[in-house]
């Protein structure tokens, strides 16, 4: 039996055997510890891998047992999938894909609740009129807030793949602003007429975009329209019993539900219902089609 091997994975130490590390010869770990790839060492002489140390425990256990064991409240599936892809343990990649399908089916019954708030504030800024000539200016600015709660973690990840903040000339996914796997809070501003681009960065004003359409969200009407499109594509329908119709039309509260057994029939009837509201929104407020600033292209 070979001597134990200690690995330093992102600062976390694991001790295992050569047989375990080479149990899948076609993987990157199999190549590393069979001499086909060079290995790095830390100051203590341990093999060093610059990857996430926390989730490596699940990869190592799979190498030992060929079985995927995850806790029921596991919330880092995306990270684990990326790590499995890095190590190229193909049976683990396949097991994770099956697990994601299983989780998706379990999430079919879901609720989505969105509460919207808007306020108007004055923004002050300087305008360059000529070389070394500046003037003070101010303008009214709409500030939007959306509190989003969903029992479906996967839906919030889907939403995060479509909605992006524009800040410092770059787009960043809203998923980094998840308070927890089920709760997301968004704060953004509409475009301010006459406000120089650098002032958005200077005053930390974030704008909201939907991709791949490259459409800036300058109103709650556009926000509701885009969220409904994404939710409908994921099997959600409007809960006709809540909220009050007036709250929905005034873009204060949005509640959607998803039933696994009735998804197909509900989607058809709901599409007609939602299309009516989208038409109302489009007539009330024209959809803003914008091209991102050059750093985003």
Short mmCIF file of C-alpha atoms in Angstrom, two decimals:
data_model
loop_
_atom_site.label_atom_id
_atom_site.label_comp_id
_atom_site.label_asym_id
_atom_site.label_seq_id
_atom_site.Cartn_x
_atom_site.Cartn_y
_atom_site.Cartn_z
CA UNK A 1 0.00 0.00 0.00
CA UNK A 2 1.41 3.39 -0.98
CA UNK A 3 2.19 6.11 1.55
CA UNK A 4 -0.46 8.76 2.21
CA UNK A 5 -0.34 11.88 0.05
CA UNK A 6 -1.22 15.31 1.43
CA UNK A 7 -2.71 17.86 -0.94
CA UNK A 8 -2.94 21.59 -0.40
CA UNK A 9 -6.03 22.68 -2.35
CA UNK A 10 -6.50 26.42 -2.11
CA UNK A 11 -5.00 26.43 1.40
CA UNK A 12 -7.04 23.47 2.68
CA UNK A 13 -5.18 20.22 3.39
CA UNK A 14 -6.45 16.78 2.36
CA UNK A 15 -4.76 13.44 2.93
CA UNK A 16 -5.49 10.52 0.62
CA UNK A 17 -3.77 7.75 -1.33
CA UNK A 18 -2.18 7.53 -4.76
CA UNK A 19 -4.72 4.85 -5.71
CA UNK A 20 -7.58 7.26 -4.97
CA UNK A 21 -6.04 10.14 -6.94
CA UNK A 22 -5.44 7.91 -9.97
CA UNK A 23 -8.77 6.04 -9.77
CA UNK A 24 -9.87 7.85 -12.97
CA UNK A 25 -6.74 7.75 -15.16
CA UNK A 26 -8.21 10.02 -17.86
CA UNK A 27 -8.84 12.85 -15.37
CA UNK A 28 -6.43 15.70 -14.72
CA UNK A 29 -5.72 14.32 -11.24
CA UNK A 30 -4.99 10.94 -12.79
CA UNK A 31 -2.52 12.58 -15.15
CA UNK A 32 -0.92 14.66 -12.39
CA UNK A 33 -0.27 11.76 -10.05
CA UNK A 34 0.77 9.24 -12.68
CA UNK A 35 3.66 11.48 -13.73
CA UNK A 36 2.11 12.71 -16.99
CA UNK A 37 1.75 16.28 -15.70
CA UNK A 38 4.05 18.31 -13.43
CA UNK A 39 2.88 19.12 -9.90
CA UNK A 40 3.57 22.18 -7.76
CA UNK A 41 4.64 22.07 -4.11
CA UNK A 42 3.93 24.38 -1.19
CA UNK A 43 6.50 25.41 1.42
CA UNK A 44 5.82 22.21 3.38
CA UNK A 45 6.38 19.97 0.37
CA UNK A 46 2.70 19.16 -0.14
CA UNK A 47 1.27 18.98 -3.64
CA UNK A 48 -0.40 22.35 -4.28
CA UNK A 49 -3.50 22.91 -6.45
CA UNK A 50 -4.72 26.49 -6.77
CA UNK A 51 -8.45 25.72 -6.76
CA UNK A 52 -11.37 25.95 -4.32
CA UNK A 53 -10.50 23.92 -1.24
CA UNK A 54 -13.96 23.75 0.29
CA UNK A 55 -15.76 21.81 -2.44
CA UNK A 56 -12.75 19.58 -3.19
CA UNK A 57 -14.00 17.29 -0.40
CA UNK A 58 -16.91 16.22 -2.64
CA UNK A 59 -14.58 15.55 -5.55
CA UNK A 60 -12.24 13.52 -3.35
CA UNK A 61 -15.12 11.49 -1.93
CA UNK A 62 -16.27 10.72 -5.48
CA UNK A 63 -12.77 9.50 -6.32
CA UNK A 64 -12.99 7.19 -3.31
CA UNK A 65 -16.49 5.80 -3.81
CA UNK A 66 -17.58 6.66 -7.39
CA UNK A 67 -20.74 8.04 -5.77
CA UNK A 68 -21.91 11.66 -5.52
CA UNK A 69 -22.81 12.52 -1.92
CA UNK A 70 -24.08 16.04 -1.27
CA UNK A 71 -25.93 17.48 1.74
CA UNK A 72 -29.61 18.26 1.23
CA UNK A 73 -29.03 22.00 1.67
CA UNK A 74 -26.03 22.14 -0.69
CA UNK A 75 -26.00 25.56 -2.37
CA UNK A 76 -22.78 25.55 -4.42
CA UNK A 77 -23.73 23.32 -7.34
CA UNK A 78 -22.43 25.80 -9.91
CA UNK A 79 -19.03 25.98 -8.21
CA UNK A 80 -18.81 22.21 -7.86
CA UNK A 81 -19.66 21.76 -11.55
CA UNK A 82 -16.88 24.16 -12.54
CA UNK A 83 -14.40 22.36 -10.29
CA UNK A 84 -15.41 18.95 -11.67
CA UNK A 85 -14.92 20.31 -15.18
CA UNK A 86 -11.46 21.62 -14.21
CA UNK A 87 -10.39 18.23 -12.85
CA UNK A 88 -12.02 16.49 -15.85
CA UNK A 89 -13.51 13.63 -13.83
CA UNK A 90 -16.01 12.65 -16.51
CA UNK A 91 -18.18 10.28 -14.41
CA UNK A 92 -18.49 13.04 -11.78
CA UNK A 93 -19.47 15.57 -14.46
CA UNK A 94 -22.20 13.20 -15.64
CA UNK A 95 -23.39 12.57 -12.07
CA UNK A 96 -23.63 16.32 -11.47
CA UNK A 97 -25.65 16.77 -14.66
CA UNK A 98 -28.09 14.11 -13.48
CA UNK A 99 -28.25 15.80 -10.07
CA UNK A 100 -29.10 19.17 -11.65
CA UNK A 101 -31.95 17.55 -13.63
CA UNK A 102 -33.21 15.95 -10.41
CA UNK A 103 -33.08 19.29 -8.56
CA UNK A 104 -34.84 21.02 -11.44
CA UNK A 105 -37.72 18.54 -11.30
CA UNK A 106 -37.96 18.97 -7.53
CA UNK A 107 -38.22 22.73 -8.02
CA UNK A 108 -41.12 22.59 -10.48
CA UNK A 109 -43.59 23.78 -7.85
CA UNK A 110 -42.37 27.29 -7.13
CA UNK A 111 -43.42 30.82 -6.21
CA UNK A 112 -41.94 34.13 -7.31
CA UNK A 113 -42.75 37.37 -5.51
CA UNK A 114 -41.44 40.82 -6.52
CA UNK A 115 -42.05 44.08 -4.67
CA UNK A 116 -41.16 47.28 -6.53
CA UNK A 117 -40.41 50.77 -5.23
CA UNK A 118 -39.41 53.96 -7.03
CA UNK A 119 -38.27 57.36 -5.85
CA UNK A 120 -37.02 60.52 -7.52
CA UNK A 121 -33.93 62.32 -6.32
CA UNK A 122 -31.79 65.17 -7.59
CA UNK A 123 -28.31 64.45 -8.90
CA UNK A 124 -25.71 67.22 -9.06
CA UNK A 125 -22.83 67.11 -11.51
CA UNK A 126 -20.34 69.26 -13.43
CA UNK A 127 -20.43 69.75 -17.19
CA UNK A 128 -17.34 70.62 -19.22
CA UNK A 129 -18.36 73.37 -21.62
CA UNK A 130 -14.87 74.17 -22.93
CA UNK A 131 -11.25 73.44 -21.96
CA UNK A 132 -10.90 74.41 -18.28
CA UNK A 133 -14.45 75.77 -18.24
CA UNK A 134 -16.98 73.87 -16.15
CA UNK A 135 -20.49 74.59 -14.97
CA UNK A 136 -22.61 73.07 -12.22
CA UNK A 137 -25.79 71.32 -13.25
CA UNK A 138 -28.49 69.16 -11.70
CA UNK A 139 -31.24 66.87 -12.90
CA UNK A 140 -33.99 64.67 -11.53
CA UNK A 141 -33.16 60.96 -11.45
CA UNK A 142 -35.41 57.95 -11.03
CA UNK A 143 -34.09 55.37 -8.56
CA UNK A 144 -35.59 51.87 -8.70
CA UNK A 145 -35.66 49.09 -6.12
CA UNK A 146 -36.85 45.52 -6.64
CA UNK A 147 -37.02 42.94 -3.86
CA UNK A 148 -37.24 39.49 -5.42
CA UNK A 149 -38.01 36.28 -3.55
CA UNK A 150 -38.38 32.86 -5.16
CA UNK A 151 -38.59 29.37 -3.73
CA UNK A 152 -36.71 28.29 -6.88
CA UNK A 153 -32.98 28.92 -6.54
CA UNK A 154 -32.49 27.85 -10.13
CA UNK A 155 -34.88 30.53 -11.39
CA UNK A 156 -32.89 33.27 -9.64
CA UNK A 157 -29.77 31.89 -11.31
CA UNK A 158 -31.62 32.02 -14.64
CA UNK A 159 -32.61 35.62 -13.92
CA UNK A 160 -28.99 36.37 -13.09
CA UNK A 161 -27.91 35.10 -16.50
CA UNK A 162 -30.20 37.64 -18.19
CA UNK A 163 -29.93 40.80 -16.05
CA UNK A 164 -26.69 42.73 -15.61
CA UNK A 165 -25.58 45.87 -13.83
CA UNK A 166 -23.70 48.48 -15.82
CA UNK A 167 -21.08 49.97 -13.52
CA UNK A 168 -17.64 51.46 -14.16
CA UNK A 169 -18.12 50.83 -17.87
CA UNK A 170 -18.57 47.07 -17.42
CA UNK A 171 -21.45 44.62 -17.19
CA UNK A 172 -21.63 42.41 -14.08
CA UNK A 173 -24.17 39.70 -13.35
CA UNK A 174 -26.76 40.44 -10.66
CA UNK A 175 -26.11 36.97 -9.16
CA UNK A 176 -23.24 38.46 -7.15
CA UNK A 177 -25.89 40.50 -5.28
CA UNK A 178 -27.88 37.49 -4.04
CA UNK A 179 -28.54 37.95 -0.31
CA UNK A 180 -29.20 34.22 -0.05
CA UNK A 181 -30.13 31.50 -2.59
CA UNK A 182 -33.79 32.61 -2.54
CA UNK A 183 -33.60 36.38 -2.15
CA UNK A 184 -32.29 39.09 -4.46
CA UNK A 185 -32.40 42.87 -4.06
CA UNK A 186 -31.78 45.13 -7.06
CA UNK A 187 -31.12 48.88 -6.99
CA UNK A 188 -30.53 50.85 -10.18
CA UNK A 189 -31.13 54.20 -11.87
CA UNK A 190 -32.58 55.31 -15.16
CA UNK A 191 -30.42 57.18 -17.64
CA UNK A 192 -30.13 60.85 -16.63
CA UNK A 193 -30.28 63.30 -19.52
CA UNK A 194 -27.08 65.30 -19.76
CA UNK A 195 -25.22 63.31 -17.09
CA UNK A 196 -21.66 62.58 -18.31
CA UNK A 197 -20.73 58.91 -18.42
CA UNK A 198 -17.93 59.35 -15.89
CA UNK A 199 -20.41 60.73 -13.33
CA UNK A 200 -22.21 57.36 -13.17
CA UNK A 201 -18.93 55.81 -12.02
CA UNK A 202 -18.01 58.73 -9.76
CA UNK A 203 -21.37 58.70 -7.97
CA UNK A 204 -21.67 54.87 -7.99
CA UNK A 205 -24.87 54.92 -10.05
CA UNK A 206 -25.67 51.51 -11.49
CA UNK A 207 -27.86 50.98 -14.53
CA UNK A 208 -29.63 47.72 -15.38
CA UNK A 209 -29.44 45.86 -18.70
CA UNK A 210 -31.05 42.75 -20.10
CA UNK A 211 -28.92 40.57 -22.37
CA UNK A 212 -28.49 39.33 -25.03
CA UNK A 213 -30.95 41.98 -26.26
CA UNK A 214 -28.66 44.79 -24.97
CA UNK A 215 -31.70 46.67 -23.71
CA UNK A 216 -31.39 49.15 -20.88
CA UNK A 217 -34.14 49.03 -18.25
CA UNK A 218 -35.20 52.62 -17.71
CA UNK A 219 -38.64 52.01 -16.21
CA UNK A 220 -40.59 49.52 -14.12
CA UNK A 221 -42.77 48.78 -17.16
CA UNK A 222 -39.74 47.50 -19.07
CA UNK A 223 -38.47 45.63 -16.00
CA UNK A 224 -41.82 43.87 -15.49
CA UNK A 225 -42.01 43.04 -19.18
CA UNK A 226 -38.55 41.43 -19.23
CA UNK A 227 -39.00 39.52 -15.96
CA UNK A 228 -42.35 38.15 -17.15
CA UNK A 229 -40.75 36.94 -20.39
CA UNK A 230 -38.04 35.12 -18.43
CA UNK A 231 -40.50 33.70 -15.89
CA UNK A 232 -42.90 32.48 -18.59
CA UNK A 233 -40.07 30.71 -20.38
CA UNK A 234 -39.39 28.88 -17.11
CA UNK A 235 -43.00 27.73 -16.65
CA UNK A 236 -44.31 30.43 -14.28
CA UNK A 237 -47.78 31.97 -14.54
CA UNK A 238 -49.38 34.96 -12.88
CA UNK A 239 -51.21 34.17 -9.65
CA UNK A 240 -54.67 35.55 -10.44
CA UNK A 241 -55.65 35.59 -6.74
CA UNK A 242 -52.76 37.79 -5.60
CA UNK A 243 -51.83 40.60 -5.76
CA UNK A 244 -54.72 42.97 -6.36
CA UNK A 245 -55.05 43.80 -10.07
CA UNK A 246 -54.45 47.50 -9.33
CA UNK A 247 -51.14 46.73 -7.63
CA UNK A 248 -50.08 44.66 -10.63
CA UNK A 249 -51.00 47.35 -13.14
CA UNK A 250 -49.24 50.00 -11.03
CA UNK A 251 -46.11 47.80 -10.96
CA UNK A 252 -46.01 47.54 -7.16
CA UNK A 253 -46.30 43.79 -6.58
CA UNK A 254 -45.83 40.86 -8.93
CA UNK A 255 -46.52 37.29 -7.86
CA UNK A 256 -46.11 34.28 -10.12
CA UNK A 257 -46.54 30.58 -9.46
CA UNK A 258 -45.46 27.36 -11.14
CA UNK A 259 -47.10 23.94 -10.87
CA UNK A 260 -45.37 20.86 -12.21
CA UNK A 261 -48.52 18.96 -13.22
CA UNK A 262 -50.30 21.95 -14.78
CA UNK A 263 -47.33 23.71 -16.36
CA UNK A 264 -48.31 23.04 -19.97
CA UNK A 265 -51.97 24.06 -19.75
CA UNK A 266 -51.22 27.07 -17.54
CA UNK A 267 -48.50 28.34 -19.86
CA UNK A 268 -50.90 28.59 -22.79
CA UNK A 269 -53.65 30.44 -20.89
CA UNK A 270 -51.13 32.58 -19.05
CA UNK A 271 -49.41 33.65 -22.27
CA UNK A 272 -52.62 35.29 -23.44
CA UNK A 273 -53.09 37.00 -20.08
CA UNK A 274 -49.52 38.28 -19.91
CA UNK A 275 -49.47 39.42 -23.55
CA UNK A 276 -52.40 41.70 -22.74
CA UNK A 277 -50.41 43.32 -19.94
CA UNK A 278 -47.25 43.59 -22.04
CA UNK A 279 -49.28 45.36 -24.71
CA UNK A 280 -50.63 47.74 -22.06
CA UNK A 281 -47.11 48.45 -20.81
CA UNK A 282 -45.82 49.02 -24.33
CA UNK A 283 -48.59 51.52 -25.04
CA UNK A 284 -48.05 53.32 -21.73
CA UNK A 285 -44.25 53.52 -21.90
CA UNK A 286 -42.18 52.96 -25.05
CA UNK A 287 -39.55 50.28 -24.64
CA UNK A 288 -36.08 51.83 -24.48
CA UNK A 289 -33.65 50.26 -26.93
CA UNK A 290 -30.11 51.42 -26.23
CA UNK A 291 -26.63 50.50 -27.37
CA UNK A 292 -24.23 50.02 -24.43
CA UNK A 293 -21.32 52.45 -24.10
CA UNK A 294 -18.25 51.40 -26.04
CA UNK A 295 -16.48 49.70 -23.06
CA UNK A 296 -19.32 47.16 -22.93
CA UNK A 297 -19.15 46.17 -26.57
#
